PDB file of C-alpha atoms in Angstrom:
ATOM      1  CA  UNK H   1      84.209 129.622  78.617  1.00 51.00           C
ATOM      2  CA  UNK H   2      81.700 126.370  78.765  1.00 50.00           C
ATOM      3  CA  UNK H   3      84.905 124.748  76.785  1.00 53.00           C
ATOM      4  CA  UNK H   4      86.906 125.985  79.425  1.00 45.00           C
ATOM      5  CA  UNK H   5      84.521 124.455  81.993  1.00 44.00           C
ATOM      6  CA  UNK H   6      84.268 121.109  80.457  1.00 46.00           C
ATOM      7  CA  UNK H   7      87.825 120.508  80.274  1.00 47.00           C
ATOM      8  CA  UNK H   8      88.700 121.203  83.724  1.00 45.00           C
ATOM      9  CA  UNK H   9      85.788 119.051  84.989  1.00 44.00           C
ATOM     10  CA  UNK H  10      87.053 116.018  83.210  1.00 44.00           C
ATOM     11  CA  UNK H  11      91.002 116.712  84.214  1.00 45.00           C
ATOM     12  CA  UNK H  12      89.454 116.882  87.916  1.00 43.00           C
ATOM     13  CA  UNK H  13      87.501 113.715  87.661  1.00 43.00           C
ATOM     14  CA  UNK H  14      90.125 111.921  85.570  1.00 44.00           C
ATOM     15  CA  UNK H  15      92.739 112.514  88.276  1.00 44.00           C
ATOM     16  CA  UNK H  16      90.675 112.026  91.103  1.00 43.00           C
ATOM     17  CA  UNK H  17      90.934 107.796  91.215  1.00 45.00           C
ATOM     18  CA  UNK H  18      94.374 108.292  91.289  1.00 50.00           C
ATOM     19  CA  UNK H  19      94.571 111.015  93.902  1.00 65.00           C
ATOM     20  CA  UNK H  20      92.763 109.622  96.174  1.00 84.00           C
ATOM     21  CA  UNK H  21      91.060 105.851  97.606  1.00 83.00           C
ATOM     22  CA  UNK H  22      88.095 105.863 100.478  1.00 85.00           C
ATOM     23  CA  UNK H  23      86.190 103.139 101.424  1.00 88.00           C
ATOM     24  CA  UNK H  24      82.149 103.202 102.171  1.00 87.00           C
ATOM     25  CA  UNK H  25      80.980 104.138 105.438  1.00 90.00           C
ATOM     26  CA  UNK H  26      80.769 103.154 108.518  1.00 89.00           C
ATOM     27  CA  UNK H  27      79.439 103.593 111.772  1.00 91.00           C
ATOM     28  CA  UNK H  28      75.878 105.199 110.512  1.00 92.00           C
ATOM     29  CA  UNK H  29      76.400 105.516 106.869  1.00 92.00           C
ATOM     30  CA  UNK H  30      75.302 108.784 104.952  1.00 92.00           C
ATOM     31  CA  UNK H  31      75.552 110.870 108.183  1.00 91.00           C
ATOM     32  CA  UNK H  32      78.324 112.684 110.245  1.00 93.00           C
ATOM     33  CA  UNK H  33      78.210 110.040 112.406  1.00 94.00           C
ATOM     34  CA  UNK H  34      80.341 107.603 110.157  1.00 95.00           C
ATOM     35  CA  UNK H  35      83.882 107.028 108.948  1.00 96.00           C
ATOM     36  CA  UNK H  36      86.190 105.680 106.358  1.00 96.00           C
ATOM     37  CA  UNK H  37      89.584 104.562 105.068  1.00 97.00           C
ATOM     38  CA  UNK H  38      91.351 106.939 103.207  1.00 96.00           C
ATOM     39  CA  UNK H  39      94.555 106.490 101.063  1.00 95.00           C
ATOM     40  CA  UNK H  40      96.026 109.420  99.385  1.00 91.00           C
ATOM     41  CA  UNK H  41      98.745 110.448  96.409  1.00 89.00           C
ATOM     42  CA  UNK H  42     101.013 107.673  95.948  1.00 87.00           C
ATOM     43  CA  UNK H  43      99.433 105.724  98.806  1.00 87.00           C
ATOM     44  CA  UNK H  44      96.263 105.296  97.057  1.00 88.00           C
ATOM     45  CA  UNK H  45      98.419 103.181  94.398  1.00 92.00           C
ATOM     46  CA  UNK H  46      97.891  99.507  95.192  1.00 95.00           C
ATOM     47  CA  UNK H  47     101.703  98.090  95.823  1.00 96.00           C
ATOM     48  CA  UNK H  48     103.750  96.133  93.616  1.00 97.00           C
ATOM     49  CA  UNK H  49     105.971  93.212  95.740  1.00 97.00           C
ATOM     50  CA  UNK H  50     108.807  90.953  94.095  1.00 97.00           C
ATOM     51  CA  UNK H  51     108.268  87.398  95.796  1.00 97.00           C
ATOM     52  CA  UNK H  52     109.637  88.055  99.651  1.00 97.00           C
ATOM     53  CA  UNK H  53     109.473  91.921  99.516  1.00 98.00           C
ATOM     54  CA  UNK H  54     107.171  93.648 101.995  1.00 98.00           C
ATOM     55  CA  UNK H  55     105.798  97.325 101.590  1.00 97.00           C
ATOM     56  CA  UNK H  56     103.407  99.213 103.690  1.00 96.00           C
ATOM     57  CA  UNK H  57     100.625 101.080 103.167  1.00 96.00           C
ATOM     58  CA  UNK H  58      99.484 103.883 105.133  1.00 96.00           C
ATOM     59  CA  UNK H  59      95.563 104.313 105.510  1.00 97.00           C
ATOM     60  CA  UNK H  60      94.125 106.939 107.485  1.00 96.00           C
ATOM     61  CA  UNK H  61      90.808 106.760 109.487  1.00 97.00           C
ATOM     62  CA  UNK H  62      88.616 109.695 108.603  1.00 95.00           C
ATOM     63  CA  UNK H  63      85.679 110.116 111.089  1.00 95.00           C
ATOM     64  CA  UNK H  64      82.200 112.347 110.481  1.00 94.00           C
ATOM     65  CA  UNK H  65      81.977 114.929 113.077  1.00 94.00           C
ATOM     66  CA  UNK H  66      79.825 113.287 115.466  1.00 95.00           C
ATOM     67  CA  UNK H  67      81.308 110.042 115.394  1.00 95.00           C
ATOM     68  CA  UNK H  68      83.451 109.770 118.472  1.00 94.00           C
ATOM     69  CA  UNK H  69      83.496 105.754 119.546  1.00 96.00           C
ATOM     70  CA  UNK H  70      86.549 103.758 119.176  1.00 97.00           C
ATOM     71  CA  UNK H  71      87.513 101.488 116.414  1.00 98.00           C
ATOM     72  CA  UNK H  72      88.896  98.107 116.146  1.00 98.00           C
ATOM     73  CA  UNK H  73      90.866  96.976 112.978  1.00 98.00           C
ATOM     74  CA  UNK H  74      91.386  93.506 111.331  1.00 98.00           C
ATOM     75  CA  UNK H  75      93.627  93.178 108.596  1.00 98.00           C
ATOM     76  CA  UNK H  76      93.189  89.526 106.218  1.00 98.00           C
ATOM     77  CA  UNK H  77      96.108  88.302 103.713  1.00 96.00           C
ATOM     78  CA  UNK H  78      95.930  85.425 101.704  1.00 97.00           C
ATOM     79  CA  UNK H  79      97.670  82.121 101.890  1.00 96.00           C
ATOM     80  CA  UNK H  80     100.788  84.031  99.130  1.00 97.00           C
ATOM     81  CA  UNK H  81     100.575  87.558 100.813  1.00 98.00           C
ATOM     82  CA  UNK H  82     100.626  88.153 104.396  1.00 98.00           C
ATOM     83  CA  UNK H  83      99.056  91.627 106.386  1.00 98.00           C
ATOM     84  CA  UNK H  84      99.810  92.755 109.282  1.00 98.00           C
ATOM     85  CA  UNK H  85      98.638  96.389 110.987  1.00 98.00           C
ATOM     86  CA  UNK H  86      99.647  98.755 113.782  1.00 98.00           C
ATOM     87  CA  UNK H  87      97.330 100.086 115.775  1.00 98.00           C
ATOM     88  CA  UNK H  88      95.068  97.533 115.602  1.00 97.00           C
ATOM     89  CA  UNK H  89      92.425  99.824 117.495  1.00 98.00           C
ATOM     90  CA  UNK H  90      91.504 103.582 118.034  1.00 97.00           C
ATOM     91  CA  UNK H  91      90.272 105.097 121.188  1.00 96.00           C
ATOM     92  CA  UNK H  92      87.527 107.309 120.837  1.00 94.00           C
ATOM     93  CA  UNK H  93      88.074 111.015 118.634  1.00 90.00           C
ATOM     94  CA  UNK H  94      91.694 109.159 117.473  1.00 94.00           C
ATOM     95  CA  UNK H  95      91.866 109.438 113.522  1.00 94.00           C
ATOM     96  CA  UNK H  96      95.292 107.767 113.334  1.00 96.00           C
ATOM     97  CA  UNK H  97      97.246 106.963 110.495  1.00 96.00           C
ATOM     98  CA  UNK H  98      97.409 102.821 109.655  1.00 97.00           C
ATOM     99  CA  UNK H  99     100.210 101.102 108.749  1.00 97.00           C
ATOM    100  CA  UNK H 100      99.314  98.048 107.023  1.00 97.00           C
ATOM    101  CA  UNK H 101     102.346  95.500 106.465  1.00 98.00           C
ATOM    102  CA  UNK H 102     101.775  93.590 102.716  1.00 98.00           C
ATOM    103  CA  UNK H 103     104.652  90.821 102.599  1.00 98.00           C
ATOM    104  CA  UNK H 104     104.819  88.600  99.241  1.00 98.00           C
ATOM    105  CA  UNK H 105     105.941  84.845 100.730  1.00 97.00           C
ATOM    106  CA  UNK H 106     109.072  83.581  98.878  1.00 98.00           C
ATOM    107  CA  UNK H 107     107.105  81.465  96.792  1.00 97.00           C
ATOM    108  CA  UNK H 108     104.135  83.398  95.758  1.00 97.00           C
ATOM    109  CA  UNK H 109     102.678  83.336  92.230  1.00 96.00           C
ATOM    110  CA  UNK H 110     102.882  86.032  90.068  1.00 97.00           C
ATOM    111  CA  UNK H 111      99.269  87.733  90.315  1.00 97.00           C
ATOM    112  CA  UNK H 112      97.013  89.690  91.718  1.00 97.00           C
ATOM    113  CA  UNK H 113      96.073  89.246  95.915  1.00 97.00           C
ATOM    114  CA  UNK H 114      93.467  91.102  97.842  1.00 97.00           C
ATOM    115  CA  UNK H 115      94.543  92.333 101.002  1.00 97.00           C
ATOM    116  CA  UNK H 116      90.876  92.959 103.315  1.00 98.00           C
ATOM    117  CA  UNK H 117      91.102  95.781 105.980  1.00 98.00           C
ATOM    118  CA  UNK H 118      87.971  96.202 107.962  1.00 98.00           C
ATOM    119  CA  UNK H 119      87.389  98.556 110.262  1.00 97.00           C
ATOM    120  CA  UNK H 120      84.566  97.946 113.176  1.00 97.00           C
ATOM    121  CA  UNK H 121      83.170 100.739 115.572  1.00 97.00           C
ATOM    122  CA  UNK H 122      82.555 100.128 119.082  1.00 95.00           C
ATOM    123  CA  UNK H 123      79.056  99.895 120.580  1.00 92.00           C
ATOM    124  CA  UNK H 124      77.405  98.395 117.252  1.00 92.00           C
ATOM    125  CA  UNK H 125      77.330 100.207 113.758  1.00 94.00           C
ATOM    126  CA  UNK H 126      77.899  99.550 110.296  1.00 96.00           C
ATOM    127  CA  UNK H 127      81.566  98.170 109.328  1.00 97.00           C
ATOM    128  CA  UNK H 128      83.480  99.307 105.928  1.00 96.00           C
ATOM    129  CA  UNK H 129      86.310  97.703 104.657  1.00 96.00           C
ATOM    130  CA  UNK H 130      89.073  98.811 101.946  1.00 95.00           C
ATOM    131  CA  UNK H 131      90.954  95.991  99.974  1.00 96.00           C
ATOM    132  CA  UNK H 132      94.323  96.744  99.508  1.00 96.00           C
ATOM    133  CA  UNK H 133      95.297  94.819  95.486  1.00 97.00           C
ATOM    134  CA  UNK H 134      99.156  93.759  95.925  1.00 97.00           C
ATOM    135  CA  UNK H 135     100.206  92.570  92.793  1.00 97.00           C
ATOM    136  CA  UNK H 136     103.087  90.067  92.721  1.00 98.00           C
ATOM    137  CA  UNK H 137     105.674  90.302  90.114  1.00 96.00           C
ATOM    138  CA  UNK H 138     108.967  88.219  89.406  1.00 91.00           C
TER     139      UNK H 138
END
């Protein structure tokens, strides 16, 4: 049975990074009034672009049970990959779904590019971000 145990434990854990992505609190970190970025399934996979392709990435907004002020979002690209993201805000008690835009410019190099989201909560609080890794691929 322990063997049993064991096995399952590590299946869980092993498929857990790919299952899911959150980011660290914020708001008032370590207590229900906080929230985070969450990407799930294939979501949680950082995208792959050709030079000029675009893909987006959905990213929720989980809140803690008592945290009920608004949100603003800010989403940075780099000079090769541009971001852009709808809403760009949340009214208080909204938990809606992101949509961040990743677009590879014509000429960007093949490589790795870290796409910053950042999420800060009305009235003062702790920020979190979640970077988004687009890898660019010829």
């Amino acid at each position: 049975m322990r063997q049993y145990l064991s096995a399952f434990t590590l299946a869980v854990f092993a498929m857990a990074p790919i299952a899911c992505k959150q980011s660290s609190e914020g708001g008032n970190p370590g207590t229900p009034s906080s929230f985070k970025f969450q990407r799930d399934g294939t979501q949680a996979i950082d995208p792959t672009l050709k030079p000029g392709e675009t893909q987006t990435v959905e990213v929720k907004l989980n809140r803690g049970s008592d945290f009920n002020r608004g949100v603003k979002f800010d989403v940075k690209g780099t000079d090769q990959v541009t971001a852009e993201i709808t809403p760009d805000a949340a009214k208080s008690n909204e938990s809606p779904v992101l949509m961040v835009k990743v677009t590879a410019k014509p000429e960007a190099p093949n490589g790795e590019h870290n796409i910053t989201l950042t999420g800060t909560p009305e009235g003062g609080g702790a920020a979190t971000s979640e970077t988004i890794k687009v890898t660019v691929k010829k």
